[in-house]
Structure formats: structure tokens, C-alpha cells
């Protein structure tokens, strides 16, 4: 067996700030890549990439998202709290560079759409902008914002009120084949990856061994 490196908490705390951020962010594995679309009360659109979106439940349909700490400017979060609406737009392989560029710290009122060349799209009377280039677009309504005191971040809970997705990727059982959309994942802070499905497995039961879903 190959020997492993060992890091205790003091050694982690002693890491250089950016090195530590990259190191710790890499430990959680591959994460989804989404662009959060918002608009302020004056109608100015905002766009930011996030890798902390999670599924919270299907009935009602909910998604969660962890924000940056309150110690920095958070235009997207403030827009969500002010308007109550936002969108999540999945990033595919053809848009990773402009999507990544939205992480730059643009001034308030400066549109990341304009800065990156991505196109805003307003659909179905949803007040927040979608990203036209995205192949899976989700409209959400804010349900709750929970402050996490231990690291001064917030956990945003949104209700899914609209979904726009290409029809050929939805399987008969409801599974959305995001790999067919060329969806990418993120590891660390800046590494983008395509995926390769190994297999889908049937619903696990105590008295049966794992089996491929298509058997």
C-alpha cells in the first residue's frame, strides 16, 4: 500500500491562505457547476458561478446553496434577498471560460453578462434572468436563508418553480441525463471536468445483489 500524507488541524491552519482554500475545496470531490442569475431592484442583472448547489427534496422540489462569507461583497445573495427570485443554469463544456470569468469581482452594477458575453434570457415571466447558452435552466423562488454563524456564510433554500431542459435527455423513469448535455463538474476552485457514466444501478434491496438498471 502506498504511504499517505497526514495533515492534522494545526498543519492545515499553517497553510498559506490560497493554498489552504484550494486544498480544502478539493477534498469534497467533484461538484456541480452552475451559474446563479439574479437581478437587483433596479433591473440590473448579475451572474456568478457556484459549486455548492445541492438537492434538498423532490416534494416539494427544493435546492440548497451555500454562499460566500458576509465579510465580502455578495451581489447575488443581496439580489436574491431583495427580490426573492433567482435562476440556476448548468454549465456545459462549451461555456466554461466565460462561466469561470463570472467569479471575478466586478463592481456593483457592472453586468457579468456584458463582461463575459453570455446572454441573459427572461422566460415564463420569471423575474430573474436565465443564461441563454445553458442547456438546463432552473427558476427558483427563495424560501429561506439560514445564517451559519460558525463561518459567517448563509445557506439559501429555494423552491423550484420552473425547469427548461432539452427533451431528448429525459429518460422514461424521469432521470435527466445531464451527461448528454455535456454538463461539467468542478474540483477545487478552478478545475473543470467532463464525466463518464459507468452504469445505472437498480433500486437497492437487502435481499438482492446490485444489478444494472437495464437488466
GROMACS .gro file of C-alpha atoms in nm:
model
  215
    1UNK     CA    1   0.000   0.000   0.000
    2UNK     CA    2   0.129   0.345  -0.089
    3UNK     CA    3   0.201   0.557   0.217
    4UNK     CA    4  -0.022   0.862   0.252
    5UNK     CA    5   0.045   1.214   0.367
    6UNK     CA    6  -0.103   1.313   0.702
    7UNK     CA    7  -0.234   1.661   0.781
    8UNK     CA    8  -0.360   1.748   1.128
    9UNK     CA    9  -0.559   2.061   1.206
   10UNK     CA   10  -0.256   2.272   1.311
   11UNK     CA   11  -0.075   2.187   0.986
   12UNK     CA   12  -0.387   2.282   0.786
   13UNK     CA   13  -0.413   2.612   0.972
   14UNK     CA   14  -0.048   2.688   0.889
   15UNK     CA   15  -0.100   2.656   0.514
   16UNK     CA   16  -0.078   2.971   0.305
   17UNK     CA   17  -0.429   3.118   0.263
   18UNK     CA   18  -0.485   3.048  -0.108
   19UNK     CA   19  -0.313   2.709  -0.087
   20UNK     CA   20  -0.540   2.611   0.202
   21UNK     CA   21  -0.852   2.726   0.016
   22UNK     CA   22  -0.756   2.519  -0.289
   23UNK     CA   23  -0.661   2.217  -0.077
   24UNK     CA   24  -0.980   2.212   0.132
   25UNK     CA   25  -1.205   2.283  -0.167
   26UNK     CA   26  -1.056   1.982  -0.346
   27UNK     CA   27  -1.142   1.738  -0.066
   28UNK     CA   28  -1.519   1.734  -0.127
   29UNK     CA   29  -1.469   1.581  -0.472
   30UNK     CA   30  -1.647   1.672  -0.792
   31UNK     CA   31  -1.917   1.939  -0.755
   32UNK     CA   32  -2.183   2.071  -0.990
   33UNK     CA   33  -2.108   2.385  -1.191
   34UNK     CA   34  -2.394   2.633  -1.204
   35UNK     CA   35  -2.439   3.000  -1.285
   36UNK     CA   36  -2.668   3.192  -1.049
   37UNK     CA   37  -2.871   3.452  -1.233
   38UNK     CA   38  -3.022   3.741  -1.036
   39UNK     CA   39  -3.145   4.094  -1.086
   40UNK     CA   40  -3.141   4.387  -0.845
   41UNK     CA   41  -3.438   4.606  -0.759
   42UNK     CA   42  -3.344   4.847  -1.039
   43UNK     CA   43  -3.342   4.572  -1.301
   44UNK     CA   44  -2.964   4.530  -1.333
   45UNK     CA   45  -2.872   4.162  -1.397
   46UNK     CA   46  -2.598   3.976  -1.212
   47UNK     CA   47  -2.432   3.641  -1.279
   48UNK     CA   48  -2.199   3.430  -1.065
   49UNK     CA   49  -2.064   3.076  -1.080
   50UNK     CA   50  -2.124   2.849  -0.779
   51UNK     CA   51  -2.021   2.493  -0.695
   52UNK     CA   52  -2.222   2.444  -0.375
   53UNK     CA   53  -2.569   2.363  -0.511
   54UNK     CA   54  -2.735   2.053  -0.362
   55UNK     CA   55  -3.065   1.865  -0.391
   56UNK     CA   56  -3.282   1.910  -0.081
   57UNK     CA   57  -3.603   1.730  -0.172
   58UNK     CA   58  -3.843   1.639  -0.451
   59UNK     CA   59  -4.177   1.703  -0.279
   60UNK     CA   60  -4.175   1.997  -0.259
   61UNK     CA   61  -3.894   2.041  -0.514
   62UNK     CA   62  -3.611   2.219  -0.330
   63UNK     CA   63  -3.247   2.306  -0.389
   64UNK     CA   64  -2.992   2.449  -0.148
   65UNK     CA   65  -2.685   2.664  -0.197
   66UNK     CA   66  -2.407   2.783   0.035
   67UNK     CA   67  -2.295   3.143  -0.015
   68UNK     CA   68  -1.965   3.322   0.035
   69UNK     CA   69  -1.896   3.473   0.381
   70UNK     CA   70  -2.063   3.800   0.474
   71UNK     CA   71  -1.720   3.963   0.501
   72UNK     CA   72  -1.710   4.012   0.121
   73UNK     CA   73  -1.948   4.177  -0.126
   74UNK     CA   74  -2.216   3.931  -0.235
   75UNK     CA   75  -2.423   4.093  -0.507
   76UNK     CA   76  -2.607   3.772  -0.600
   77UNK     CA   77  -2.711   3.700  -0.241
   78UNK     CA   78  -2.831   4.054  -0.184
   79UNK     CA   79  -3.034   4.041  -0.506
   80UNK     CA   80  -3.194   3.712  -0.402
   81UNK     CA   81  -3.288   3.851  -0.062
   82UNK     CA   82  -3.423   4.173  -0.217
   83UNK     CA   83  -3.629   4.018  -0.498
   84UNK     CA   84  -3.696   3.664  -0.377
   85UNK     CA   85  -3.608   3.501  -0.711
   86UNK     CA   86  -3.305   3.357  -0.889
   87UNK     CA   87  -3.205   3.102  -1.152
   88UNK     CA   88  -2.955   2.817  -1.167
   89UNK     CA   89  -2.802   2.748  -1.507
   90UNK     CA   90  -2.593   2.439  -1.561
   91UNK     CA   91  -2.252   2.494  -1.721
   92UNK     CA   92  -2.154   2.279  -2.021
   93UNK     CA   93  -1.820   2.222  -2.186
   94UNK     CA   94  -1.864   2.496  -2.443
   95UNK     CA   95  -1.904   2.775  -2.189
   96UNK     CA   96  -1.654   2.706  -1.910
   97UNK     CA   97  -1.430   3.007  -1.976
   98UNK     CA   98  -1.699   3.277  -1.968
   99UNK     CA   99  -1.868   3.091  -1.680
  100UNK     CA  100  -1.543   3.089  -1.481
  101UNK     CA  101  -1.488   3.457  -1.556
  102UNK     CA  102  -1.806   3.544  -1.363
  103UNK     CA  103  -1.611   3.464  -1.043
  104UNK     CA  104  -1.413   3.787  -1.093
  105UNK     CA  105  -1.503   4.064  -0.851
  106UNK     CA  106  -1.688   4.304  -1.075
  107UNK     CA  107  -1.825   4.629  -0.937
  108UNK     CA  108  -2.186   4.652  -0.831
  109UNK     CA  109  -2.396   4.750  -1.132
  110UNK     CA  110  -2.144   4.605  -1.378
  111UNK     CA  111  -2.315   4.315  -1.553
  112UNK     CA  112  -2.126   3.986  -1.573
  113UNK     CA  113  -2.341   3.908  -1.876
  114UNK     CA  114  -2.190   4.204  -2.059
  115UNK     CA  115  -1.840   4.135  -1.928
  116UNK     CA  116  -1.834   3.769  -2.035
  117UNK     CA  117  -2.051   3.774  -2.346
  118UNK     CA  118  -2.309   3.537  -2.201
  119UNK     CA  119  -2.666   3.623  -2.297
  120UNK     CA  120  -2.946   3.685  -2.044
  121UNK     CA  121  -3.282   3.529  -2.119
  122UNK     CA  122  -3.612   3.607  -1.947
  123UNK     CA  123  -3.864   3.322  -1.970
  124UNK     CA  124  -4.214   3.246  -1.841
  125UNK     CA  125  -4.243   3.575  -1.654
  126UNK     CA  126  -3.967   3.467  -1.411
  127UNK     CA  127  -3.814   3.793  -1.282
  128UNK     CA  128  -3.454   3.666  -1.267
  129UNK     CA  129  -3.250   3.611  -1.584
  130UNK     CA  130  -3.157   3.271  -1.720
  131UNK     CA  131  -2.837   3.208  -1.918
  132UNK     CA  132  -2.937   3.155  -2.279
  133UNK     CA  133  -2.638   2.930  -2.354
  134UNK     CA  134  -2.717   2.687  -2.072
  135UNK     CA  135  -2.895   2.363  -2.164
  136UNK     CA  136  -3.055   2.313  -1.823
  137UNK     CA  137  -3.214   2.619  -1.668
  138UNK     CA  138  -3.393   2.621  -1.331
  139UNK     CA  139  -3.607   2.902  -1.194
  140UNK     CA  140  -3.629   2.927  -0.816
  141UNK     CA  141  -3.818   3.121  -0.551
  142UNK     CA  142  -3.645   3.197  -0.222
  143UNK     CA  143  -3.792   3.006   0.073
  144UNK     CA  144  -3.538   3.060   0.347
  145UNK     CA  145  -3.193   3.199   0.417
  146UNK     CA  146  -3.021   3.044   0.719
  147UNK     CA  147  -2.714   3.218   0.860
  148UNK     CA  148  -2.429   2.982   0.955
  149UNK     CA  149  -2.255   3.160   1.239
  150UNK     CA  150  -1.952   2.931   1.260
  151UNK     CA  151  -1.811   3.055   0.927
  152UNK     CA  152  -2.033   3.359   0.858
  153UNK     CA  153  -2.188   3.213   0.542
  154UNK     CA  154  -2.554   3.164   0.451
  155UNK     CA  155  -2.748   2.860   0.334
  156UNK     CA  156  -3.011   2.956   0.078
  157UNK     CA  157  -3.311   2.730   0.023
  158UNK     CA  158  -3.507   2.775  -0.297
  159UNK     CA  159  -3.824   2.618  -0.436
  160UNK     CA  160  -3.807   2.507  -0.799
  161UNK     CA  161  -4.081   2.690  -0.988
  162UNK     CA  162  -3.965   2.631  -1.347
  163UNK     CA  163  -3.734   2.398  -1.542
  164UNK     CA  164  -3.617   2.441  -1.902
  165UNK     CA  165  -3.431   2.138  -2.043
  166UNK     CA  166  -3.379   1.971  -2.380
  167UNK     CA  167  -3.645   1.698  -2.415
  168UNK     CA  168  -3.421   1.422  -2.553
  169UNK     CA  169  -3.226   1.389  -2.225
  170UNK     CA  170  -3.523   1.296  -2.004
  171UNK     CA  171  -3.547   0.918  -1.964
  172UNK     CA  172  -3.880   0.728  -1.926
  173UNK     CA  173  -3.829   0.699  -1.548
  174UNK     CA  174  -3.768   1.073  -1.505
  175UNK     CA  175  -3.388   1.054  -1.493
  176UNK     CA  176  -3.230   1.360  -1.655
  177UNK     CA  177  -2.914   1.254  -1.840
  178UNK     CA  178  -2.705   1.562  -1.776
  179UNK     CA  179  -2.402   1.395  -1.930
  180UNK     CA  180  -2.584   1.411  -2.263
  181UNK     CA  181  -2.599   1.788  -2.210
  182UNK     CA  182  -2.218   1.795  -2.182
  183UNK     CA  183  -2.255   1.917  -1.824
  184UNK     CA  184  -1.923   1.977  -1.649
  185UNK     CA  185  -1.815   1.944  -1.289
  186UNK     CA  186  -1.568   2.140  -1.078
  187UNK     CA  187  -1.297   2.015  -0.845
  188UNK     CA  188  -1.110   2.255  -0.622
  189UNK     CA  189  -1.161   2.617  -0.722
  190UNK     CA  190  -1.070   2.613  -1.089
  191UNK     CA  191  -1.052   2.263  -1.240
  192UNK     CA  192  -1.332   2.170  -1.484
  193UNK     CA  193  -1.414   1.814  -1.589
  194UNK     CA  194  -1.641   1.617  -1.819
  195UNK     CA  195  -1.797   1.298  -1.684
  196UNK     CA  196  -1.828   0.935  -1.794
  197UNK     CA  197  -2.120   0.728  -1.666
  198UNK     CA  198  -2.014   0.378  -1.566
  199UNK     CA  199  -2.363   0.234  -1.517
  200UNK     CA  200  -2.703   0.294  -1.363
  201UNK     CA  201  -2.795   0.051  -1.085
  202UNK     CA  202  -3.140  -0.070  -0.986
  203UNK     CA  203  -3.303   0.033  -0.657
  204UNK     CA  204  -3.108  -0.142  -0.380
  205UNK     CA  205  -3.288  -0.409  -0.174
  206UNK     CA  206  -3.148  -0.602   0.126
  207UNK     CA  207  -3.219  -0.947  -0.026
  208UNK     CA  208  -3.085  -0.877  -0.375
  209UNK     CA  209  -2.734  -0.808  -0.508
  210UNK     CA  210  -2.667  -0.489  -0.704
  211UNK     CA  211  -2.773  -0.516  -1.067
  212UNK     CA  212  -2.765  -0.288  -1.370
  213UNK     CA  213  -3.086  -0.096  -1.416
  214UNK     CA  214  -3.138  -0.217  -1.771
  215UNK     CA  215  -3.131  -0.589  -1.680
   0.00000   0.00000   0.00000
